[in-house]
mmCIF file with all atom_site columns, C-alpha atoms in Angstrom:
data_model
loop_
_atom_site.group_PDB
_atom_site.id
_atom_site.type_symbol
_atom_site.label_atom_id
_atom_site.label_alt_id
_atom_site.label_comp_id
_atom_site.label_asym_id
_atom_site.label_entity_id
_atom_site.label_seq_id
_atom_site.pdbx_PDB_ins_code
_atom_site.Cartn_x
_atom_site.Cartn_y
_atom_site.Cartn_z
_atom_site.occupancy
_atom_site.B_iso_or_equiv
_atom_site.pdbx_formal_charge
_atom_site.auth_seq_id
_atom_site.auth_comp_id
_atom_site.auth_asym_id
_atom_site.auth_atom_id
_atom_site.pdbx_PDB_model_num
ATOM 1   C CA . MET A 1 1   ? -0.012  -0.059  0.092    1.00 72.00 ? 1   MET A CA 1
ATOM 2   C CA . LYS A 1 2   ? 2.649   2.224   0.743    1.00 81.00 ? 2   LYS A CA 1
ATOM 3   C CA . MET A 1 3   ? 4.018   1.662   -2.898   1.00 84.00 ? 3   MET A CA 1
ATOM 4   C CA . PHE A 1 4   ? 1.125   2.289   -4.328   1.00 84.00 ? 4   PHE A CA 1
ATOM 5   C CA . HIS A 1 5   ? 0.876   5.739   -2.442   1.00 84.00 ? 5   HIS A CA 1
ATOM 6   C CA . GLU A 1 6   ? 4.092   6.789   -3.147   1.00 87.00 ? 6   GLU A CA 1
ATOM 7   C CA . ILE A 1 7   ? 3.437   5.821   -7.294   1.00 87.00 ? 7   ILE A CA 1
ATOM 8   C CA . GLN A 1 8   ? 0.248   7.693   -7.265   1.00 86.00 ? 8   GLN A CA 1
ATOM 9   C CA . GLY A 1 9   ? 0.101   9.717   -4.839   1.00 86.00 ? 9   GLY A CA 1
ATOM 10  C CA . THR A 1 10  ? -3.660  8.861   -3.389   1.00 87.00 ? 10  THR A CA 1
ATOM 11  C CA . THR A 1 11  ? -4.832  5.880   -1.408   1.00 86.00 ? 11  THR A CA 1
ATOM 12  C CA . PHE A 1 12  ? -5.767  2.477   -2.461   1.00 83.00 ? 12  PHE A CA 1
ATOM 13  C CA . GLN A 1 13  ? -9.500  3.188   -2.547   1.00 86.00 ? 13  GLN A CA 1
ATOM 14  C CA . VAL A 1 14  ? -10.766 -0.656  -3.347   1.00 87.00 ? 14  VAL A CA 1
ATOM 15  C CA . LEU A 1 15  ? -8.891  -2.102  -0.381   1.00 85.00 ? 15  LEU A CA 1
ATOM 16  C CA . HIS A 1 16  ? -11.553 -4.280  0.744    1.00 88.00 ? 16  HIS A CA 1
ATOM 17  C CA . CYS A 1 17  ? -12.116 -6.026  -2.954   1.00 87.00 ? 17  CYS A CA 1
ATOM 18  C CA . TRP A 1 18  ? -8.387  -6.661  -2.961   1.00 82.00 ? 18  TRP A CA 1
ATOM 19  C CA . ASN A 1 19  ? -8.679  -8.213  0.518    1.00 86.00 ? 19  ASN A CA 1
ATOM 20  C CA . GLU A 1 20  ? -11.397 -10.527 -0.841   1.00 86.00 ? 20  GLU A CA 1
ATOM 21  C CA . LEU A 1 21  ? -9.882  -11.391 -3.893   1.00 84.00 ? 21  LEU A CA 1
ATOM 22  C CA . ARG A 1 22  ? -6.166  -11.804 -3.254   1.00 82.00 ? 22  ARG A CA 1
ATOM 23  C CA . HIS A 1 23  ? -6.278  -15.874 -2.131   1.00 83.00 ? 23  HIS A CA 1
ATOM 24  C CA . ALA A 1 24  ? -8.458  -16.371 -5.461   1.00 84.00 ? 24  ALA A CA 1
ATOM 25  C CA . PRO A 1 25  ? -6.488  -18.799 -8.034   1.00 80.00 ? 25  PRO A CA 1
ATOM 26  C CA . LYS A 1 26  ? -6.670  -16.279 -10.691  1.00 79.00 ? 26  LYS A CA 1
ATOM 27  C CA . TRP A 1 27  ? -4.608  -13.654 -8.333   1.00 75.00 ? 27  TRP A CA 1
ATOM 28  C CA . ILE A 1 28  ? -1.923  -16.396 -7.188   1.00 79.00 ? 28  ILE A CA 1
ATOM 29  C CA . THR A 1 29  ? -1.733  -17.714 -10.981  1.00 76.00 ? 29  THR A CA 1
ATOM 30  C CA . GLU A 1 30  ? -1.123  -14.111 -12.454  1.00 72.00 ? 30  GLU A CA 1
ATOM 31  C CA . SER A 1 31  ? 1.222   -13.043 -9.606   1.00 69.00 ? 31  SER A CA 1
ATOM 32  C CA . GLY A 1 32  ? 3.314   -16.446 -10.155  1.00 69.00 ? 32  GLY A CA 1
ATOM 33  C CA . MET A 1 33  ? 3.471   -15.661 -13.779  1.00 70.00 ? 33  MET A CA 1
ATOM 34  C CA . LYS A 1 34  ? 4.419   -12.173 -13.380  1.00 67.00 ? 34  LYS A CA 1
ATOM 35  C CA . ASN A 1 35  ? 7.442   -13.375 -10.780  1.00 64.00 ? 35  ASN A CA 1
ATOM 36  C CA . SER A 1 36  ? 8.529   -15.795 -13.281  1.00 62.00 ? 36  SER A CA 1
ATOM 37  C CA . LYS A 1 37  ? 8.530   -13.381 -16.400  1.00 57.00 ? 37  LYS A CA 1
ATOM 38  C CA . ASN A 1 38  ? 10.692  -11.108 -14.503  1.00 57.00 ? 38  ASN A CA 1
ATOM 39  C CA . SER A 1 39  ? 13.189  -13.474 -13.065  1.00 55.00 ? 39  SER A CA 1
ATOM 40  C CA . LYS A 1 40  ? 15.651  -15.146 -15.264  1.00 54.00 ? 40  LYS A CA 1
ATOM 41  C CA . THR A 1 41  ? 15.750  -18.203 -12.681  1.00 54.00 ? 41  THR A CA 1
ATOM 42  C CA . ALA A 1 42  ? 12.017  -18.830 -12.491  1.00 48.00 ? 42  ALA A CA 1
ATOM 43  C CA . SER A 1 43  ? 10.385  -22.362 -11.576  1.00 52.00 ? 43  SER A CA 1
ATOM 44  C CA . PRO A 1 44  ? 8.267   -23.513 -14.393  1.00 52.00 ? 44  PRO A CA 1
ATOM 45  C CA . ALA A 1 45  ? 4.589   -21.843 -13.700  1.00 51.00 ? 45  ALA A CA 1
ATOM 46  C CA . ILE A 1 46  ? 4.352   -23.112 -9.844   1.00 50.00 ? 46  ILE A CA 1
ATOM 47  C CA . PRO A 1 47  ? 3.629   -19.784 -7.989   1.00 51.00 ? 47  PRO A CA 1
ATOM 48  C CA . ASP A 1 48  ? 5.267   -19.604 -4.305   1.00 51.00 ? 48  ASP A CA 1
ATOM 49  C CA . THR A 1 49  ? 3.019   -21.027 -1.918   1.00 50.00 ? 49  THR A CA 1
ATOM 50  C CA . LYS A 1 50  ? 2.367   -19.507 1.203    1.00 51.00 ? 50  LYS A CA 1
ATOM 51  C CA . ILE A 1 51  ? 1.266   -21.881 4.074    1.00 51.00 ? 51  ILE A CA 1
ATOM 52  C CA . LEU A 1 52  ? -2.023  -20.490 5.821    1.00 50.00 ? 52  LEU A CA 1
ATOM 53  C CA . GLY A 1 53  ? -3.892  -21.097 8.760    1.00 48.00 ? 53  GLY A CA 1
ATOM 54  C CA . ASP A 1 54  ? -6.337  -23.665 8.518    1.00 47.00 ? 54  ASP A CA 1
ATOM 55  C CA . ALA A 1 55  ? -9.069  -21.083 8.834    1.00 46.00 ? 55  ALA A CA 1
ATOM 56  C CA . GLU A 1 56  ? -7.803  -19.092 5.783    1.00 49.00 ? 56  GLU A CA 1
ATOM 57  C CA . VAL A 1 57  ? -7.845  -22.218 3.704    1.00 47.00 ? 57  VAL A CA 1
ATOM 58  C CA . ASP A 1 58  ? -11.434 -22.830 4.015    1.00 48.00 ? 58  ASP A CA 1
ATOM 59  C CA . ASN A 1 59  ? -11.986 -19.595 3.041    1.00 50.00 ? 59  ASN A CA 1
ATOM 60  C CA . VAL A 1 60  ? -10.215 -19.619 -0.357   1.00 50.00 ? 60  VAL A CA 1
ATOM 61  C CA . GLU A 1 61  ? -12.470 -21.590 -2.764   1.00 56.00 ? 61  GLU A CA 1
ATOM 62  C CA . VAL A 1 62  ? -10.588 -23.541 -5.477   1.00 55.00 ? 62  VAL A CA 1
ATOM 63  C CA . MET A 1 63  ? -12.737 -21.728 -8.441   1.00 62.00 ? 63  MET A CA 1
ATOM 64  C CA . ALA A 1 64  ? -11.303 -23.023 -12.080  1.00 71.00 ? 64  ALA A CA 1
ATOM 65  C CA . ARG A 1 65  ? -10.591 -19.509 -14.094  1.00 72.00 ? 65  ARG A CA 1
ATOM 66  C CA . PRO A 1 66  ? -13.433 -18.016 -16.356  1.00 77.00 ? 66  PRO A CA 1
ATOM 67  C CA . ILE A 1 67  ? -13.091 -18.807 -19.653  1.00 77.00 ? 67  ILE A CA 1
ATOM 68  C CA . SER A 1 68  ? -11.994 -15.439 -21.869  1.00 84.00 ? 68  SER A CA 1
ATOM 69  C CA . ARG A 1 69  ? -14.268 -14.115 -24.688  1.00 85.00 ? 69  ARG A CA 1
ATOM 70  C CA . LYS A 1 70  ? -11.947 -15.620 -27.506  1.00 85.00 ? 70  LYS A CA 1
ATOM 71  C CA . ALA A 1 71  ? -11.901 -19.032 -25.866  1.00 83.00 ? 71  ALA A CA 1
ATOM 72  C CA . ALA A 1 72  ? -15.574 -18.831 -25.534  1.00 83.00 ? 72  ALA A CA 1
ATOM 73  C CA . LYS A 1 73  ? -15.984 -17.785 -28.855  1.00 82.00 ? 73  LYS A CA 1
ATOM 74  C CA . GLU A 1 74  ? -13.462 -20.678 -30.313  1.00 84.00 ? 74  GLU A CA 1
ATOM 75  C CA . ARG A 1 75  ? -15.687 -23.442 -28.156  1.00 84.00 ? 75  ARG A CA 1
ATOM 76  C CA . LEU A 1 76  ? -18.878 -22.024 -29.616  1.00 82.00 ? 76  LEU A CA 1
ATOM 77  C CA . LYS A 1 77  ? -17.362 -22.343 -32.922  1.00 82.00 ? 77  LYS A CA 1
ATOM 78  C CA . LYS A 1 78  ? -16.357 -26.145 -32.356  1.00 81.00 ? 78  LYS A CA 1
ATOM 79  C CA . ASP A 1 79  ? -19.755 -26.946 -30.748  1.00 82.00 ? 79  ASP A CA 1
ATOM 80  C CA . LYS A 1 80  ? -21.300 -25.696 -33.549  1.00 78.00 ? 80  LYS A CA 1
ATOM 81  C CA . HIS A 1 81  ? -18.957 -27.330 -36.146  1.00 76.00 ? 81  HIS A CA 1
ATOM 82  C CA . ARG A 1 82  ? -20.083 -30.388 -33.796  1.00 79.00 ? 82  ARG A CA 1
ATOM 83  C CA . GLN A 1 83  ? -23.453 -30.432 -34.417  1.00 77.00 ? 83  GLN A CA 1
ATOM 84  C CA . VAL A 1 84  ? -23.429 -29.281 -37.811  1.00 75.00 ? 84  VAL A CA 1
ATOM 85  C CA . VAL A 1 85  ? -21.367 -32.625 -38.266  1.00 76.00 ? 85  VAL A CA 1
ATOM 86  C CA . SER A 1 86  ? -23.568 -34.402 -35.961  1.00 77.00 ? 86  SER A CA 1
ATOM 87  C CA . ASN A 1 87  ? -26.311 -33.108 -38.131  1.00 77.00 ? 87  ASN A CA 1
ATOM 88  C CA . ILE A 1 88  ? -24.888 -34.164 -41.442  1.00 80.00 ? 88  ILE A CA 1
ATOM 89  C CA . THR A 1 89  ? -24.226 -37.412 -39.754  1.00 83.00 ? 89  THR A CA 1
ATOM 90  C CA . LEU A 1 90  ? -27.931 -37.584 -38.915  1.00 81.00 ? 90  LEU A CA 1
ATOM 91  C CA . VAL A 1 91  ? -29.044 -36.398 -42.201  1.00 84.00 ? 91  VAL A CA 1
ATOM 92  C CA . THR A 1 92  ? -26.710 -39.020 -43.949  1.00 87.00 ? 92  THR A CA 1
ATOM 93  C CA . LEU A 1 93  ? -28.038 -41.960 -41.463  1.00 86.00 ? 93  LEU A CA 1
ATOM 94  C CA . LEU A 1 94  ? -31.332 -40.899 -42.934  1.00 88.00 ? 94  LEU A CA 1
ATOM 95  C CA . ILE A 1 95  ? -30.749 -40.856 -46.126  1.00 92.00 ? 95  ILE A CA 1
ATOM 96  C CA . GLU A 1 96  ? -29.079 -44.276 -46.216  1.00 92.00 ? 96  GLU A CA 1
ATOM 97  C CA . GLU A 1 97  ? -32.232 -45.474 -44.114  1.00 93.00 ? 97  GLU A CA 1
ATOM 98  C CA . MET A 1 98  ? -34.539 -44.149 -46.946  1.00 94.00 ? 98  MET A CA 1
ATOM 99  C CA . LYS A 1 99  ? -32.245 -45.943 -49.581  1.00 95.00 ? 99  LYS A CA 1
ATOM 100 C CA . GLU A 1 100 ? -32.389 -49.009 -47.778  1.00 95.00 ? 100 GLU A CA 1
ATOM 101 C CA . GLU A 1 101 ? -36.618 -48.369 -47.500  1.00 95.00 ? 101 GLU A CA 1
ATOM 102 C CA . GLN A 1 102 ? -36.590 -47.567 -51.300  1.00 96.00 ? 102 GLN A CA 1
ATOM 103 C CA . LYS A 1 103 ? -34.502 -51.110 -52.294  1.00 95.00 ? 103 LYS A CA 1
ATOM 104 C CA . GLU A 1 104 ? -36.940 -52.815 -50.019  1.00 95.00 ? 104 GLU A CA 1
ATOM 105 C CA . LYS A 1 105 ? -39.816 -51.203 -51.765  1.00 95.00 ? 105 LYS A CA 1
ATOM 106 C CA . ALA A 1 106 ? -37.773 -52.016 -55.175  1.00 96.00 ? 106 ALA A CA 1
ATOM 107 C CA . LYS A 1 107 ? -37.608 -55.286 -53.921  1.00 95.00 ? 107 LYS A CA 1
ATOM 108 C CA . ASN A 1 108 ? -40.961 -56.029 -52.828  1.00 96.00 ? 108 ASN A CA 1
ATOM 109 C CA . ARG A 1 109 ? -42.499 -54.210 -55.952  1.00 95.00 ? 109 ARG A CA 1
ATOM 110 C CA . ALA A 1 110 ? -40.219 -56.692 -58.467  1.00 95.00 ? 110 ALA A CA 1
ATOM 111 C CA . GLU A 1 111 ? -41.762 -59.818 -56.123  1.00 95.00 ? 111 GLU A CA 1
ATOM 112 C CA . LEU A 1 112 ? -45.267 -58.590 -56.805  1.00 96.00 ? 112 LEU A CA 1
ATOM 113 C CA . TYR A 1 113 ? -44.581 -57.667 -60.355  1.00 95.00 ? 113 TYR A CA 1
ATOM 114 C CA . SER A 1 114 ? -43.170 -61.174 -60.863  1.00 96.00 ? 114 SER A CA 1
ATOM 115 C CA . GLN A 1 115 ? -46.085 -62.752 -58.928  1.00 96.00 ? 115 GLN A CA 1
ATOM 116 C CA . ILE A 1 116 ? -48.708 -60.490 -60.876  1.00 97.00 ? 116 ILE A CA 1
ATOM 117 C CA . TYR A 1 117 ? -46.802 -62.182 -63.915  1.00 96.00 ? 117 TYR A CA 1
ATOM 118 C CA . ILE A 1 118 ? -46.498 -65.582 -62.925  1.00 97.00 ? 118 ILE A CA 1
ATOM 119 C CA . GLN A 1 119 ? -50.269 -65.169 -62.531  1.00 96.00 ? 119 GLN A CA 1
ATOM 120 C CA . GLU A 1 120 ? -51.004 -63.572 -65.563  1.00 96.00 ? 120 GLU A CA 1
ATOM 121 C CA . GLN A 1 121 ? -48.973 -66.314 -67.388  1.00 97.00 ? 121 GLN A CA 1
ATOM 122 C CA . GLU A 1 122 ? -51.347 -69.050 -65.476  1.00 97.00 ? 122 GLU A CA 1
ATOM 123 C CA . ARG A 1 123 ? -54.451 -67.108 -66.341  1.00 97.00 ? 123 ARG A CA 1
ATOM 124 C CA . ILE A 1 124 ? -53.182 -66.953 -70.164  1.00 97.00 ? 124 ILE A CA 1
ATOM 125 C CA . LYS A 1 125 ? -52.780 -70.588 -69.843  1.00 97.00 ? 125 LYS A CA 1
ATOM 126 C CA . ILE A 1 126 ? -56.004 -71.248 -68.628  1.00 97.00 ? 126 ILE A CA 1
ATOM 127 C CA . GLU A 1 127 ? -57.546 -68.750 -71.177  1.00 97.00 ? 127 GLU A CA 1
ATOM 128 C CA . GLN A 1 128 ? -56.051 -70.824 -73.849  1.00 96.00 ? 128 GLN A CA 1
ATOM 129 C CA . GLU A 1 129 ? -56.961 -74.140 -72.612  1.00 97.00 ? 129 GLU A CA 1
ATOM 130 C CA . ARG A 1 130 ? -60.879 -73.037 -72.865  1.00 96.00 ? 130 ARG A CA 1
ATOM 131 C CA . LEU A 1 131 ? -60.354 -71.773 -75.775  1.00 96.00 ? 131 LEU A CA 1
ATOM 132 C CA . ARG A 1 132 ? -58.870 -74.635 -76.991  1.00 96.00 ? 132 ARG A CA 1
ATOM 133 C CA . VAL A 1 133 ? -61.763 -76.657 -75.188  1.00 96.00 ? 133 VAL A CA 1
ATOM 134 C CA . ASP A 1 134 ? -64.169 -74.532 -76.943  1.00 97.00 ? 134 ASP A CA 1
ATOM 135 C CA . GLN A 1 135 ? -62.645 -75.176 -80.549  1.00 96.00 ? 135 GLN A CA 1
ATOM 136 C CA . GLU A 1 136 ? -62.925 -78.924 -79.588  1.00 96.00 ? 136 GLU A CA 1
ATOM 137 C CA . ASN A 1 137 ? -66.509 -78.651 -78.704  1.00 96.00 ? 137 ASN A CA 1
ATOM 138 C CA . GLN A 1 138 ? -67.618 -76.349 -81.813  1.00 96.00 ? 138 GLN A CA 1
ATOM 139 C CA . ASN A 1 139 ? -65.203 -79.082 -84.118  1.00 96.00 ? 139 ASN A CA 1
ATOM 140 C CA . LEU A 1 140 ? -67.403 -81.968 -82.441  1.00 96.00 ? 140 LEU A CA 1
ATOM 141 C CA . LYS A 1 141 ? -70.635 -79.866 -82.900  1.00 96.00 ? 141 LYS A CA 1
ATOM 142 C CA . LYS A 1 142 ? -69.627 -79.364 -86.390  1.00 95.00 ? 142 LYS A CA 1
ATOM 143 C CA . GLU A 1 143 ? -68.901 -83.300 -86.744  1.00 95.00 ? 143 GLU A CA 1
ATOM 144 C CA . LYS A 1 144 ? -72.373 -83.921 -85.304  1.00 95.00 ? 144 LYS A CA 1
ATOM 145 C CA . ILE A 1 145 ? -74.053 -82.023 -88.131  1.00 95.00 ? 145 ILE A CA 1
ATOM 146 C CA . CYS A 1 146 ? -71.901 -83.170 -90.571  1.00 93.00 ? 146 CYS A CA 1
ATOM 147 C CA . LEU A 1 147 ? -72.989 -86.707 -89.268  1.00 94.00 ? 147 LEU A CA 1
ATOM 148 C CA . LYS A 1 148 ? -76.665 -85.972 -89.317  1.00 94.00 ? 148 LYS A CA 1
ATOM 149 C CA . ILE A 1 149 ? -76.453 -84.150 -92.908  1.00 92.00 ? 149 ILE A CA 1
ATOM 150 C CA . ILE A 1 150 ? -74.449 -87.266 -94.239  1.00 92.00 ? 150 ILE A CA 1
ATOM 151 C CA . LYS A 1 151 ? -77.234 -89.852 -92.521  1.00 93.00 ? 151 LYS A CA 1
ATOM 152 C CA . ASN A 1 152 ? -79.985 -87.577 -94.015  1.00 92.00 ? 152 ASN A CA 1
ATOM 153 C CA . ASP A 1 153 ? -78.253 -87.565 -97.238  1.00 90.00 ? 153 ASP A CA 1
ATOM 154 C CA . GLU A 1 154 ? -77.909 -91.766 -97.110  1.00 90.00 ? 154 GLU A CA 1
ATOM 155 C CA . ARG A 1 155 ? -81.561 -91.715 -96.246  1.00 91.00 ? 155 ARG A CA 1
ATOM 156 C CA . ILE A 1 156 ? -82.274 -89.687 -98.938  1.00 88.00 ? 156 ILE A CA 1
ATOM 157 C CA . MET A 1 157 ? -79.922 -91.764 -101.476 1.00 88.00 ? 157 MET A CA 1
ATOM 158 C CA . ALA A 1 158 ? -81.668 -94.794 -100.353 1.00 88.00 ? 158 ALA A CA 1
ATOM 159 C CA . MET A 1 159 ? -85.085 -93.792 -100.743 1.00 87.00 ? 159 MET A CA 1
ATOM 160 C CA . ASP A 1 160 ? -87.061 -95.930 -103.185 1.00 86.00 ? 160 ASP A CA 1
ATOM 161 C CA . THR A 1 161 ? -89.134 -93.540 -105.359 1.00 85.00 ? 161 THR A CA 1
ATOM 162 C CA . SER A 1 162 ? -90.684 -95.671 -107.602 1.00 87.00 ? 162 SER A CA 1
ATOM 163 C CA . ASN A 1 163 ? -93.855 -96.465 -105.225 1.00 88.00 ? 163 ASN A CA 1
ATOM 164 C CA . MET A 1 164 ? -94.293 -92.594 -104.460 1.00 87.00 ? 164 MET A CA 1
ATOM 165 C CA . PRO A 1 165 ? -96.553 -90.173 -106.292 1.00 91.00 ? 165 PRO A CA 1
ATOM 166 C CA . SER A 1 166 ? -94.941 -87.974 -109.110 1.00 91.00 ? 166 SER A CA 1
ATOM 167 C CA . MET A 1 167 ? -94.177 -84.754 -107.445 1.00 92.00 ? 167 MET A CA 1
ATOM 168 C CA . GLN A 1 168 ? -92.690 -86.716 -104.346 1.00 91.00 ? 168 GLN A CA 1
ATOM 169 C CA . ALA A 1 169 ? -90.564 -88.758 -106.426 1.00 91.00 ? 169 ALA A CA 1
ATOM 170 C CA . GLU A 1 170 ? -89.482 -85.326 -108.346 1.00 92.00 ? 170 GLU A CA 1
ATOM 171 C CA . TYR A 1 171 ? -88.729 -83.762 -105.110 1.00 92.00 ? 171 TYR A CA 1
ATOM 172 C CA . TYR A 1 172 ? -86.739 -86.832 -103.678 1.00 90.00 ? 172 TYR A CA 1
ATOM 173 C CA . LYS A 1 173 ? -84.858 -87.360 -107.291 1.00 91.00 ? 173 LYS A CA 1
ATOM 174 C CA . LYS A 1 174 ? -84.001 -83.510 -107.251 1.00 93.00 ? 174 LYS A CA 1
ATOM 175 C CA . LEU A 1 175 ? -82.467 -83.416 -103.620 1.00 92.00 ? 175 LEU A CA 1
ATOM 176 C CA . GLN A 1 176 ? -80.473 -86.937 -104.765 1.00 90.00 ? 176 GLN A CA 1
ATOM 177 C CA . MET A 1 177 ? -79.122 -84.535 -107.712 1.00 93.00 ? 177 MET A CA 1
ATOM 178 C CA . GLU A 1 178 ? -78.111 -81.961 -105.602 1.00 92.00 ? 178 GLU A CA 1
ATOM 179 C CA . ILE A 1 179 ? -76.680 -84.451 -103.044 1.00 91.00 ? 179 ILE A CA 1
ATOM 180 C CA . ILE A 1 180 ? -74.589 -86.162 -105.891 1.00 91.00 ? 180 ILE A CA 1
ATOM 181 C CA . ALA A 1 181 ? -73.592 -82.628 -107.243 1.00 92.00 ? 181 ALA A CA 1
ATOM 182 C CA . LYS A 1 182 ? -72.501 -81.574 -103.762 1.00 89.00 ? 182 LYS A CA 1
ATOM 183 C CA . GLU A 1 183 ? -70.408 -84.628 -103.413 1.00 86.00 ? 183 GLU A CA 1
ATOM 184 C CA . PHE A 1 184 ? -68.877 -84.613 -106.571 1.00 87.00 ? 184 PHE A CA 1
ATOM 185 C CA . GLY A 1 185 ? -68.241 -80.999 -107.022 1.00 79.00 ? 185 GLY A CA 1
ATOM 186 C CA . GLY A 1 186 ? -70.861 -80.340 -109.424 1.00 59.00 ? 186 GLY A CA 1
ATOM 187 C CA . GLY A 1 187 ? -72.504 -77.349 -107.563 1.00 52.00 ? 187 GLY A CA 1
ATOM 188 C CA . SER A 1 188 ? -76.098 -77.168 -106.733 1.00 49.00 ? 188 SER A CA 1
ATOM 189 C CA . SER A 1 189 ? -78.562 -76.751 -109.459 1.00 51.00 ? 189 SER A CA 1
ATOM 190 C CA . ASN A 1 190 ? -81.936 -75.426 -108.656 1.00 46.00 ? 190 ASN A CA 1
#
């Protein structure tokens, strides 16, 4: 205090603050660093410690030094960068998950289309078989009709017209002529 009074020419006004803060870790480390800078044979960043009484040690709280603004800004930038990286990682994971879902959907869609294709092929086979059976039925009907016509033609050709009246005999002779013309490709005569 005497030195301050001699240099400044006034008394030290904030002595009560100095008395509370002089044992704080910040001032202890700063005074230790000033001493190490000034002396050529300084010990490495370990300040001279005074052995205080137990009562005074209890009053001294071990506090971490407050973070400077620059360090706080750098930490904030790093945190933002980490957050951006974690967001990018999260987005990447979401994209990968979406890709996997799309692959799964495409696979399911391909399986569904394959099943639909197989069912359609089976339906086509069944339809073709039905058409074949229908065609066979139509052919059988045609054959039956042809057989009926042939039977009828045989009956007409086998008829004896000698005992029939002349008009009826003429009718059956005309039918017989048409049957002969049809069979031998002569066409029908009216």
